[in-house]
mmCIF file of C-alpha atoms in Angstrom:
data_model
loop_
_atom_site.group_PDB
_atom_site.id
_atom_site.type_symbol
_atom_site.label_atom_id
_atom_site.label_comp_id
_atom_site.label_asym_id
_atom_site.label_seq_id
_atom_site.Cartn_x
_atom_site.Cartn_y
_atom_site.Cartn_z
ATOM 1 C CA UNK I 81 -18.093 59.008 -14.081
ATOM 2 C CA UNK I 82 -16.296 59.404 -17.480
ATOM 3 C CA UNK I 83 -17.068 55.760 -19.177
ATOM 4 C CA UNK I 84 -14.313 53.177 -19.012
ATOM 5 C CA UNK I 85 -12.082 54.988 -16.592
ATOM 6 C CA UNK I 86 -9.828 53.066 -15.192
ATOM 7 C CA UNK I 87 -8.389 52.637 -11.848
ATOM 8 C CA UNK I 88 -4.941 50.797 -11.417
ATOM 9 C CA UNK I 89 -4.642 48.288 -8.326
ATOM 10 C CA UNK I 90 -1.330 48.561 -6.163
ATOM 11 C CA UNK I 91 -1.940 45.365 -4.499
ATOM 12 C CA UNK I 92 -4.964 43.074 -4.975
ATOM 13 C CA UNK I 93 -5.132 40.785 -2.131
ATOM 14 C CA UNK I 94 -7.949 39.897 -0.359
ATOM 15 C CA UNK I 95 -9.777 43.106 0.553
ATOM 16 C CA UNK I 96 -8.461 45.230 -2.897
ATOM 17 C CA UNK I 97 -10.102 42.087 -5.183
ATOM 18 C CA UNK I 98 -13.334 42.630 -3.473
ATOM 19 C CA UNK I 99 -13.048 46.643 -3.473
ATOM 20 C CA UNK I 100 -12.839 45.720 -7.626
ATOM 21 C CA UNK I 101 -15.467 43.437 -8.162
ATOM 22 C CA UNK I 102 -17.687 46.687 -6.491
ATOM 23 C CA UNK I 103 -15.961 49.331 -8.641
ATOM 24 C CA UNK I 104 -16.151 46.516 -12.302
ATOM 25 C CA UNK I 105 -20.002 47.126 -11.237
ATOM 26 C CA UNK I 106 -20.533 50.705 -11.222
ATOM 27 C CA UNK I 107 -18.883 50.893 -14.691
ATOM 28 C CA UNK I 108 -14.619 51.178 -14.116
ATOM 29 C CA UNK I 109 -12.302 48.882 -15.578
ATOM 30 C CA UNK I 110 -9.311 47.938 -13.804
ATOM 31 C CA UNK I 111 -5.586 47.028 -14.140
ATOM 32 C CA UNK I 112 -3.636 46.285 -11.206
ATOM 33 C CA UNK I 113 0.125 44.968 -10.096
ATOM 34 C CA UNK I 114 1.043 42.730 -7.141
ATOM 35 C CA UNK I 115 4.602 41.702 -6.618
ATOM 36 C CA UNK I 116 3.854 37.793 -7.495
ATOM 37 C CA UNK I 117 2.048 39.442 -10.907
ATOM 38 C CA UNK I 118 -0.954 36.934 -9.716
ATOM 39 C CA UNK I 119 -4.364 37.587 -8.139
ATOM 40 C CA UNK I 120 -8.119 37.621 -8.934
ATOM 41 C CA UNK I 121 -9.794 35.612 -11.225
ATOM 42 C CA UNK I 122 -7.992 36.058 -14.453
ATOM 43 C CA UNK I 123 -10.059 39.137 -15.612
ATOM 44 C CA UNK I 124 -8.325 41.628 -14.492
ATOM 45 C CA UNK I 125 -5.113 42.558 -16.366
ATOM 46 C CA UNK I 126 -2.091 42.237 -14.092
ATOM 47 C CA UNK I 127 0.976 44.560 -15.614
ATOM 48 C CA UNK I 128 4.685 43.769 -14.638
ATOM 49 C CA UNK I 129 5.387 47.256 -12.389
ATOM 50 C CA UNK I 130 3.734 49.656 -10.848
ATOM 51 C CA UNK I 131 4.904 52.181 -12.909
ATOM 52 C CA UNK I 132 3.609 50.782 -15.840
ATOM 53 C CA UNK I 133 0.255 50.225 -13.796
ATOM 54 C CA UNK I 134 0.345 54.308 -12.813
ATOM 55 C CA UNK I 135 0.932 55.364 -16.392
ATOM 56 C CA UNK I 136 -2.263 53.605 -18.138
ATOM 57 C CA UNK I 137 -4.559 54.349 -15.069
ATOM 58 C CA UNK I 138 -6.796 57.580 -14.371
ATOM 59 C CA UNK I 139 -6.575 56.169 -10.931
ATOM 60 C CA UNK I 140 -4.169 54.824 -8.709
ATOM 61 C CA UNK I 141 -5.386 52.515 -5.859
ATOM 62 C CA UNK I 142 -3.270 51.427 -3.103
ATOM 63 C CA UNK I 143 -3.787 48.628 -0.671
ATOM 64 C CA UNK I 144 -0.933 47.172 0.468
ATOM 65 C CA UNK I 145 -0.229 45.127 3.672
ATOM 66 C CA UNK I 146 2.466 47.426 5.644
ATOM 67 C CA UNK I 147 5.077 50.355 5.290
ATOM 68 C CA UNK I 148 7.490 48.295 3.637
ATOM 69 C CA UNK I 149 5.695 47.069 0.869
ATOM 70 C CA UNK I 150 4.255 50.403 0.625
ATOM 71 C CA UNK I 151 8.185 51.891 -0.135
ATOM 72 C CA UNK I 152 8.381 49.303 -2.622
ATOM 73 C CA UNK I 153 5.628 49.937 -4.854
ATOM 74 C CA UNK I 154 5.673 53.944 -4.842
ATOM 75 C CA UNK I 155 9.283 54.734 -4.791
ATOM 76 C CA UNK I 156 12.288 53.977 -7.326
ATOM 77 C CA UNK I 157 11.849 53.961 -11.477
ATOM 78 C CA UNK I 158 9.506 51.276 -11.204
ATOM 79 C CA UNK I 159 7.380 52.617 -8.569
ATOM 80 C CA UNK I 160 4.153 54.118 -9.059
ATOM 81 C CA UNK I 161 5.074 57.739 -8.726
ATOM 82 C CA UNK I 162 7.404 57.127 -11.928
ATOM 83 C CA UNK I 163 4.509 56.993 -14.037
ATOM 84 C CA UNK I 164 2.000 59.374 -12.109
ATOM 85 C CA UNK I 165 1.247 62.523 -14.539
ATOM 86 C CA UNK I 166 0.968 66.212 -12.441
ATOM 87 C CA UNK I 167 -2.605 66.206 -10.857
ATOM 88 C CA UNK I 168 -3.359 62.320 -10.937
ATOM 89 C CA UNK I 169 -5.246 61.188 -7.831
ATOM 90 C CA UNK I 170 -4.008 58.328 -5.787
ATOM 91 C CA UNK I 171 -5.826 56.538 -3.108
ATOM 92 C CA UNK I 172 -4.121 54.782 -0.276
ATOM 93 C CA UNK I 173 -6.282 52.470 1.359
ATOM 94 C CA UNK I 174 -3.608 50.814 3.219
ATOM 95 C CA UNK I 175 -3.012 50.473 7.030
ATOM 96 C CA UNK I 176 0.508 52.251 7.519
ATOM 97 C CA UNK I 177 2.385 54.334 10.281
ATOM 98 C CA UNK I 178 1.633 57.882 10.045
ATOM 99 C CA UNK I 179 5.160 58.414 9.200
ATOM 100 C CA UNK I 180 5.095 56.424 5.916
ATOM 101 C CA UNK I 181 1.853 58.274 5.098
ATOM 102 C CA UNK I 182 3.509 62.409 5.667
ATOM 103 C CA UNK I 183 6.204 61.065 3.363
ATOM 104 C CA UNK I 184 4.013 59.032 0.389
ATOM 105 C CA UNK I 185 2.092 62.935 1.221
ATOM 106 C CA UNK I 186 5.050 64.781 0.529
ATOM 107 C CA UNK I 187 6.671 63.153 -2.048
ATOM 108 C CA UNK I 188 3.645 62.975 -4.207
ATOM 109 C CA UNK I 189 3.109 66.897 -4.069
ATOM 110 C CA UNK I 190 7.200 67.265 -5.269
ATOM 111 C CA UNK I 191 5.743 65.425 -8.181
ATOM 112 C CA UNK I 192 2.406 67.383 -8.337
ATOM 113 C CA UNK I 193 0.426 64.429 -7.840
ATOM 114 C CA UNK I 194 -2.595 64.038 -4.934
ATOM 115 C CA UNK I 195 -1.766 61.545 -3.036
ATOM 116 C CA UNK I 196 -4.784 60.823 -0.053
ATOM 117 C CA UNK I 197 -4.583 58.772 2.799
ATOM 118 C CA UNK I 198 -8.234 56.880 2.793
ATOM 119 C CA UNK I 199 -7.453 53.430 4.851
ATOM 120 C CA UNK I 200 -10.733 51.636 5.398
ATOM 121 C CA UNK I 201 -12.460 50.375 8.443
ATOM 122 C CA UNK I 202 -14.067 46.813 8.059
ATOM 123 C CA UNK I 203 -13.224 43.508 6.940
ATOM 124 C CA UNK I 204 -13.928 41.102 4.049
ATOM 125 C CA UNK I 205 -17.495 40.759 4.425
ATOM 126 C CA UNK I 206 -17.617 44.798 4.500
ATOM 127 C CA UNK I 207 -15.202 45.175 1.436
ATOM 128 C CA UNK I 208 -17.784 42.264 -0.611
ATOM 129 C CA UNK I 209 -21.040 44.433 0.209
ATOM 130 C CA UNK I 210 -19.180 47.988 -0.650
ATOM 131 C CA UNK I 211 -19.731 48.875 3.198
ATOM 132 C CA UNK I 212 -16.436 49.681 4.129
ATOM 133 C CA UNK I 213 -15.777 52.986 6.534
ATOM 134 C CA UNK I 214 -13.488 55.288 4.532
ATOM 135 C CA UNK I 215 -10.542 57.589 6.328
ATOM 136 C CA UNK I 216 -9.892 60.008 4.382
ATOM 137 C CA UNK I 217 -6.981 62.423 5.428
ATOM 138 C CA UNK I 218 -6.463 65.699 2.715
ATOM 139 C CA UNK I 219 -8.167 68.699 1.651
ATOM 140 C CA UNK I 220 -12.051 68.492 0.912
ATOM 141 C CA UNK I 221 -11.279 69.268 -2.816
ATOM 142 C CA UNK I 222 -9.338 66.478 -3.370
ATOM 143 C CA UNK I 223 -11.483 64.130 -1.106
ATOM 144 C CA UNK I 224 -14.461 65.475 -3.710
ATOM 145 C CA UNK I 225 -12.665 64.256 -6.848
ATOM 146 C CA UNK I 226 -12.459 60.763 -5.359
ATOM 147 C CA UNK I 227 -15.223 60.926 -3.994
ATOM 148 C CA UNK I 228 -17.191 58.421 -7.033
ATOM 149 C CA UNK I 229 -14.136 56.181 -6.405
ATOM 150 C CA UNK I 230 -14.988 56.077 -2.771
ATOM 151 C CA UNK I 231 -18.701 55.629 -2.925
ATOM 152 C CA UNK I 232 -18.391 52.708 -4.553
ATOM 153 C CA UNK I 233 -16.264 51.128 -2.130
ATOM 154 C CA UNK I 234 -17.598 52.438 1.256
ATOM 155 C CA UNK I 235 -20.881 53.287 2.981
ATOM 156 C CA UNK I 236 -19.461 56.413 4.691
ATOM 157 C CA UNK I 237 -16.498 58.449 4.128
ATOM 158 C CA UNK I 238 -15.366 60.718 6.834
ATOM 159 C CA UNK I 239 -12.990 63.462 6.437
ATOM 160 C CA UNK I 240 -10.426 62.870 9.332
ATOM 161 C CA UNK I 241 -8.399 66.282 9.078
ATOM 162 C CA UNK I 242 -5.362 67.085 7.100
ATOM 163 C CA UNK I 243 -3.438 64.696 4.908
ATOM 164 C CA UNK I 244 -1.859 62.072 7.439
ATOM 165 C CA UNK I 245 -5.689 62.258 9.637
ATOM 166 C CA UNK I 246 -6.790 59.168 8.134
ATOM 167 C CA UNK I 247 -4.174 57.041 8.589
ATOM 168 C CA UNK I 248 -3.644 58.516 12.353
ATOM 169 C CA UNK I 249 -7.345 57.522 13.047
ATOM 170 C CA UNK I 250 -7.156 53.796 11.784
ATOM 171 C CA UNK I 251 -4.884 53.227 14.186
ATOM 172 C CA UNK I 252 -7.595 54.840 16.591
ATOM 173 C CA UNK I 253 -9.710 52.627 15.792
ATOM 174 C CA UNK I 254 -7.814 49.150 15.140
ATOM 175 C CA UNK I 255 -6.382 49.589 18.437
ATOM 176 C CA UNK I 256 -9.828 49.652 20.601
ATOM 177 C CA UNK I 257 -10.889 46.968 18.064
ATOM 178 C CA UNK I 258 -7.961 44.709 18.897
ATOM 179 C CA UNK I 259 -8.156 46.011 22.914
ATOM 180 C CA UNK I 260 -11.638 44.765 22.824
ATOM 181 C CA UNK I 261 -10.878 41.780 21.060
ATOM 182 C CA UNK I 262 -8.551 40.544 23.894
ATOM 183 C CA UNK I 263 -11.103 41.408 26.788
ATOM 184 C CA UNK I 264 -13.462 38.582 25.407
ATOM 185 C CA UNK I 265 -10.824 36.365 24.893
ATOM 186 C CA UNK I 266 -9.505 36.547 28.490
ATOM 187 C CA UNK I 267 -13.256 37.043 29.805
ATOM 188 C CA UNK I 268 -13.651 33.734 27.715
ATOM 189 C CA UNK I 269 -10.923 32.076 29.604
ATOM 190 C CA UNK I 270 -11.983 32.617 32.660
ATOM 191 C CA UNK I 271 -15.331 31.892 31.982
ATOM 192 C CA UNK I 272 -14.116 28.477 31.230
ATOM 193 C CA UNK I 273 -11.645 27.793 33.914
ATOM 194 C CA UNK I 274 -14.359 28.597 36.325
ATOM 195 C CA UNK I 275 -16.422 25.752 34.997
ATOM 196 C CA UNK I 276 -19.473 27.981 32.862
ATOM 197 C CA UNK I 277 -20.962 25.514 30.043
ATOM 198 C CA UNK I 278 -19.246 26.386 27.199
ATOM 199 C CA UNK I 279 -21.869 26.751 24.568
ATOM 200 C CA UNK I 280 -23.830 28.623 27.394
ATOM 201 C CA UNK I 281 -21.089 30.829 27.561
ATOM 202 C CA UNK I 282 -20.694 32.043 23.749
ATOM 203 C CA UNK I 283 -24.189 32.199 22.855
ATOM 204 C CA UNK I 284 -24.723 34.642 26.272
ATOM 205 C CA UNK I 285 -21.918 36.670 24.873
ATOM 206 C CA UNK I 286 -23.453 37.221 21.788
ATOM 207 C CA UNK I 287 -26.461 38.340 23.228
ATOM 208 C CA UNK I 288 -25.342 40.877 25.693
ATOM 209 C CA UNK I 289 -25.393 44.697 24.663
ATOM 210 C CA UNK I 290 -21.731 45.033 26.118
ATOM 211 C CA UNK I 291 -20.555 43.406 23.216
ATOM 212 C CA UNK I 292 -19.628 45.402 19.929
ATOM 213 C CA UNK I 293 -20.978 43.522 16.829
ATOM 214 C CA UNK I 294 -18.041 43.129 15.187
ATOM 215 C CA UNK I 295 -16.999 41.139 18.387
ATOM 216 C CA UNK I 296 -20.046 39.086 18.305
ATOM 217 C CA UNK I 297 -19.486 38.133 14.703
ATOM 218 C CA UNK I 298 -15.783 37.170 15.994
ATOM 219 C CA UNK I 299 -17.535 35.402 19.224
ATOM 220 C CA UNK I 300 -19.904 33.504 16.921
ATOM 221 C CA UNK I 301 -17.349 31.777 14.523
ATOM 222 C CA UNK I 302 -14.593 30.963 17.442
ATOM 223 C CA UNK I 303 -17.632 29.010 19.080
ATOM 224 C CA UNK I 304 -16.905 26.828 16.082
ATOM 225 C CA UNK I 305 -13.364 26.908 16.109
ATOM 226 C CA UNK I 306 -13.369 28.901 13.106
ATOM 227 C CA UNK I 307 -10.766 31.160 12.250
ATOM 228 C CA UNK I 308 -11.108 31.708 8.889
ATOM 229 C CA UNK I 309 -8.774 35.087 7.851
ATOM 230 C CA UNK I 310 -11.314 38.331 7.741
ATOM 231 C CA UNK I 311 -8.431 40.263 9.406
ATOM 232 C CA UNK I 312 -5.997 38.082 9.611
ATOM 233 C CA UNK I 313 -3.665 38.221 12.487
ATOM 234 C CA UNK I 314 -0.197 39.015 11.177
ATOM 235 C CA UNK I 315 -1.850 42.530 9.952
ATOM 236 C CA UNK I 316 -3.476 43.508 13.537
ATOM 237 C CA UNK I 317 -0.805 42.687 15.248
ATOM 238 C CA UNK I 318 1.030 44.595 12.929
ATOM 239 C CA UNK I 319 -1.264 47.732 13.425
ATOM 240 C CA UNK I 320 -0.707 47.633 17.114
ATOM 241 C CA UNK I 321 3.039 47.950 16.857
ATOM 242 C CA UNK I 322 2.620 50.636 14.749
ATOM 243 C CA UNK I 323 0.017 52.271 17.074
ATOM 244 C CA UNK I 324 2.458 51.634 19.971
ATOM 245 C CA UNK I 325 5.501 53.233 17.865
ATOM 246 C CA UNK I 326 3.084 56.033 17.247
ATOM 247 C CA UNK I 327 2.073 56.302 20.960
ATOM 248 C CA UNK I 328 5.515 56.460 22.101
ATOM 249 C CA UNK I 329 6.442 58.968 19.840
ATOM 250 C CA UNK I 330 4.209 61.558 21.182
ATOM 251 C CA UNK I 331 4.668 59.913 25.073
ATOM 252 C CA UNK I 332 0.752 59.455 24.909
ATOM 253 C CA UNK I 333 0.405 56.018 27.611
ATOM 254 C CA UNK I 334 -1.041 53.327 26.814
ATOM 255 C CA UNK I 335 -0.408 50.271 29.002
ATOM 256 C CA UNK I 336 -3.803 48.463 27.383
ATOM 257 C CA UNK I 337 -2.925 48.681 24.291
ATOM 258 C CA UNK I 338 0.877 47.468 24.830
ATOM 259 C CA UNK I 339 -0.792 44.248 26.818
ATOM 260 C CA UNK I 340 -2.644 43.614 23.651
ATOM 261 C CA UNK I 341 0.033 43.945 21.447
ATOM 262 C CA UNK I 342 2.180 40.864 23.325
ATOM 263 C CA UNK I 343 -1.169 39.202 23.466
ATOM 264 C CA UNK I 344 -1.344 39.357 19.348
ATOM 265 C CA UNK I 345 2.274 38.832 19.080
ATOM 266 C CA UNK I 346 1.852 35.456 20.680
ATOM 267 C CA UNK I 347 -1.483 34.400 18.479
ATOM 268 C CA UNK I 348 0.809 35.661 15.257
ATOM 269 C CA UNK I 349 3.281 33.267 16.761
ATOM 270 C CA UNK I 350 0.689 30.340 16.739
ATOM 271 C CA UNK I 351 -1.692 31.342 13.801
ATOM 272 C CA UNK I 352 -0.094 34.513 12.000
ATOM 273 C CA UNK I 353 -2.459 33.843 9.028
ATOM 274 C CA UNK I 354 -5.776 32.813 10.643
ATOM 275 C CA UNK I 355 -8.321 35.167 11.844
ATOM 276 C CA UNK I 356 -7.268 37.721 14.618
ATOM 277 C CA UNK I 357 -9.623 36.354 16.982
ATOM 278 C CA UNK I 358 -7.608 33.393 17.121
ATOM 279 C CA UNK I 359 -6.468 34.805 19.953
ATOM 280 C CA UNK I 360 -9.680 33.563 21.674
ATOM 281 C CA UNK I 361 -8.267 30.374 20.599
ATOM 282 C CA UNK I 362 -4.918 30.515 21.806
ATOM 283 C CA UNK I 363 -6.516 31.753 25.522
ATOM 284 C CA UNK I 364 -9.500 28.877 25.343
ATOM 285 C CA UNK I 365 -6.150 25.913 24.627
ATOM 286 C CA UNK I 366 -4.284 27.839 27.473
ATOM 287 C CA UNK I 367 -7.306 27.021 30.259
ATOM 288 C CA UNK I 368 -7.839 23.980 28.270
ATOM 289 C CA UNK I 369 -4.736 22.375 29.525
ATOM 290 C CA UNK I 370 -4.563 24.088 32.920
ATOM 291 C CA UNK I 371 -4.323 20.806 34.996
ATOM 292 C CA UNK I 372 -4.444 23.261 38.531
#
């Protein structure tokens, strides 16, 4: 890594902060924009477009929470493809449709710039310890320049195909990860309704092999009625209609997945900014007030 290279920020919420305070320690410094022009913990210079944040950057970094804000930040004289040079790398980490990522893909090779799709799989706690999953969709040249970016973000990176892959297989895998989700929460509900000890119930769910991890780490903090935002549930449920849009489009079924997307649509309803697993929630107050 040259020195002082720097990597500009599109968005620095939650999970892009934490992707910085990895890449600040392996030596980059770092710029970023976010349409409030606040975020992080005043040491990272926050510039008033994106443009402006594409023009003094080796490196442009995307994570931004849907399509829409995605269009915003890229596109127009202020948007970060304005102030891209020919052959500049940028690296969107956000969760978008597959459509929004073939045409950030396209447009950025009109301009001559390499434009990847590399969401990320994992949450907070993944993005703090630089253990994220990386998605990368593009050629393996390109994939190889970012690579040093990458590595300091991520544990793995795999190459899912063609530009487009990566964003294609997020939804993959945030749709089983949401499917599963709402399994334990209904399990969980009828667990209680039929009368199992509660505590019994949680701490046997957490020790049963059936159970992913990451739904055992969700398991573990509803217990305590926490639903502090790792993922928070505006943004899965968001995922799921774009995996359902997605679905449709190629006439692929997928009656789960649609079941779970009303599911989340109610718990964004209730708790749009909590914790996706509110949903647990949402099914344990629904059997909590069953007076049948």
């Amino acid at each position: 890594m040259t020195p002082q290279q720097t990597i500009g920020f599109i968005g620095f919420g939650a999970m892009a902060s934490r992707m910085g305070d990895n890449l600040k320690k392996a030596g980059y410094a770092l710029i970023a924009y976010t349409p409030s022009g606040k975020g992080g913990d005043g040491s990272t210079p926050f510039l008033p477009t994106p443009a402006e944040v594409a023009r003094k950057a080796d490196i442009v970094l995307v994570c931004v929470p849907d399509d829409e804000a995605l269009a915003a930040a890229m596109y127009g004289e202020n948007g970060a493809l304005a102030g891209m040079a020919a052959n500049a790398l940028l690296l969107n980490t956000s969760s978008i449709s597959p459509t929004a990522a073939d045409t950030l893909q396209k447009a950025g090779q009109e301009k001559g710039v390499c434009v990847l799709d590399c969401p990320v799989s994992g949450s907070t706690p993944e993005a703090e310890a630089g253990a994220l999953v990386i998605l990368a969709g593009g050629d393996e040249a390109d994939i190889a320049r970012a690579q040093p970016v990458l590595d300091c973000i991520g544990k793995t990176t795999i190459h899912a195909g063609p530009s487009g892959s990566g964003a294609r297989l997020k939804l993959v895998i945030n749709g089983i990860m949401g499917a599963g989700l709402a399994a334990v929460a209904e399990g969980i509900a009828y667990g209680l309704a039929a009368g199992l000890d509660r505590s019994m119930l949680f701490g046997a769910l957490g020790e049963v092999a059936v159970i992913s991890p990451h739904h055992k780490r969700k398991i573990r903090a509803a217990s305590e009625g926490d639903f502090t935002p790792q993922f928070p549930t505006s943004l899965m449920q968001k995922d799921m209609r774009l995996l359902m849009d997605a679905g449709a489009r190629l006439a692929v079924p997928m009656p789960t997945m649609a079941a779970t997307t009303q599911q989340l649509s109610i718990t964004r309803r209730a708790a749009a900014h909590e914790d996706y697993s509110a949903l647990i929630g949402v099914m344990e107050h629904i059997v909590a007030n069953d007076n049948t």
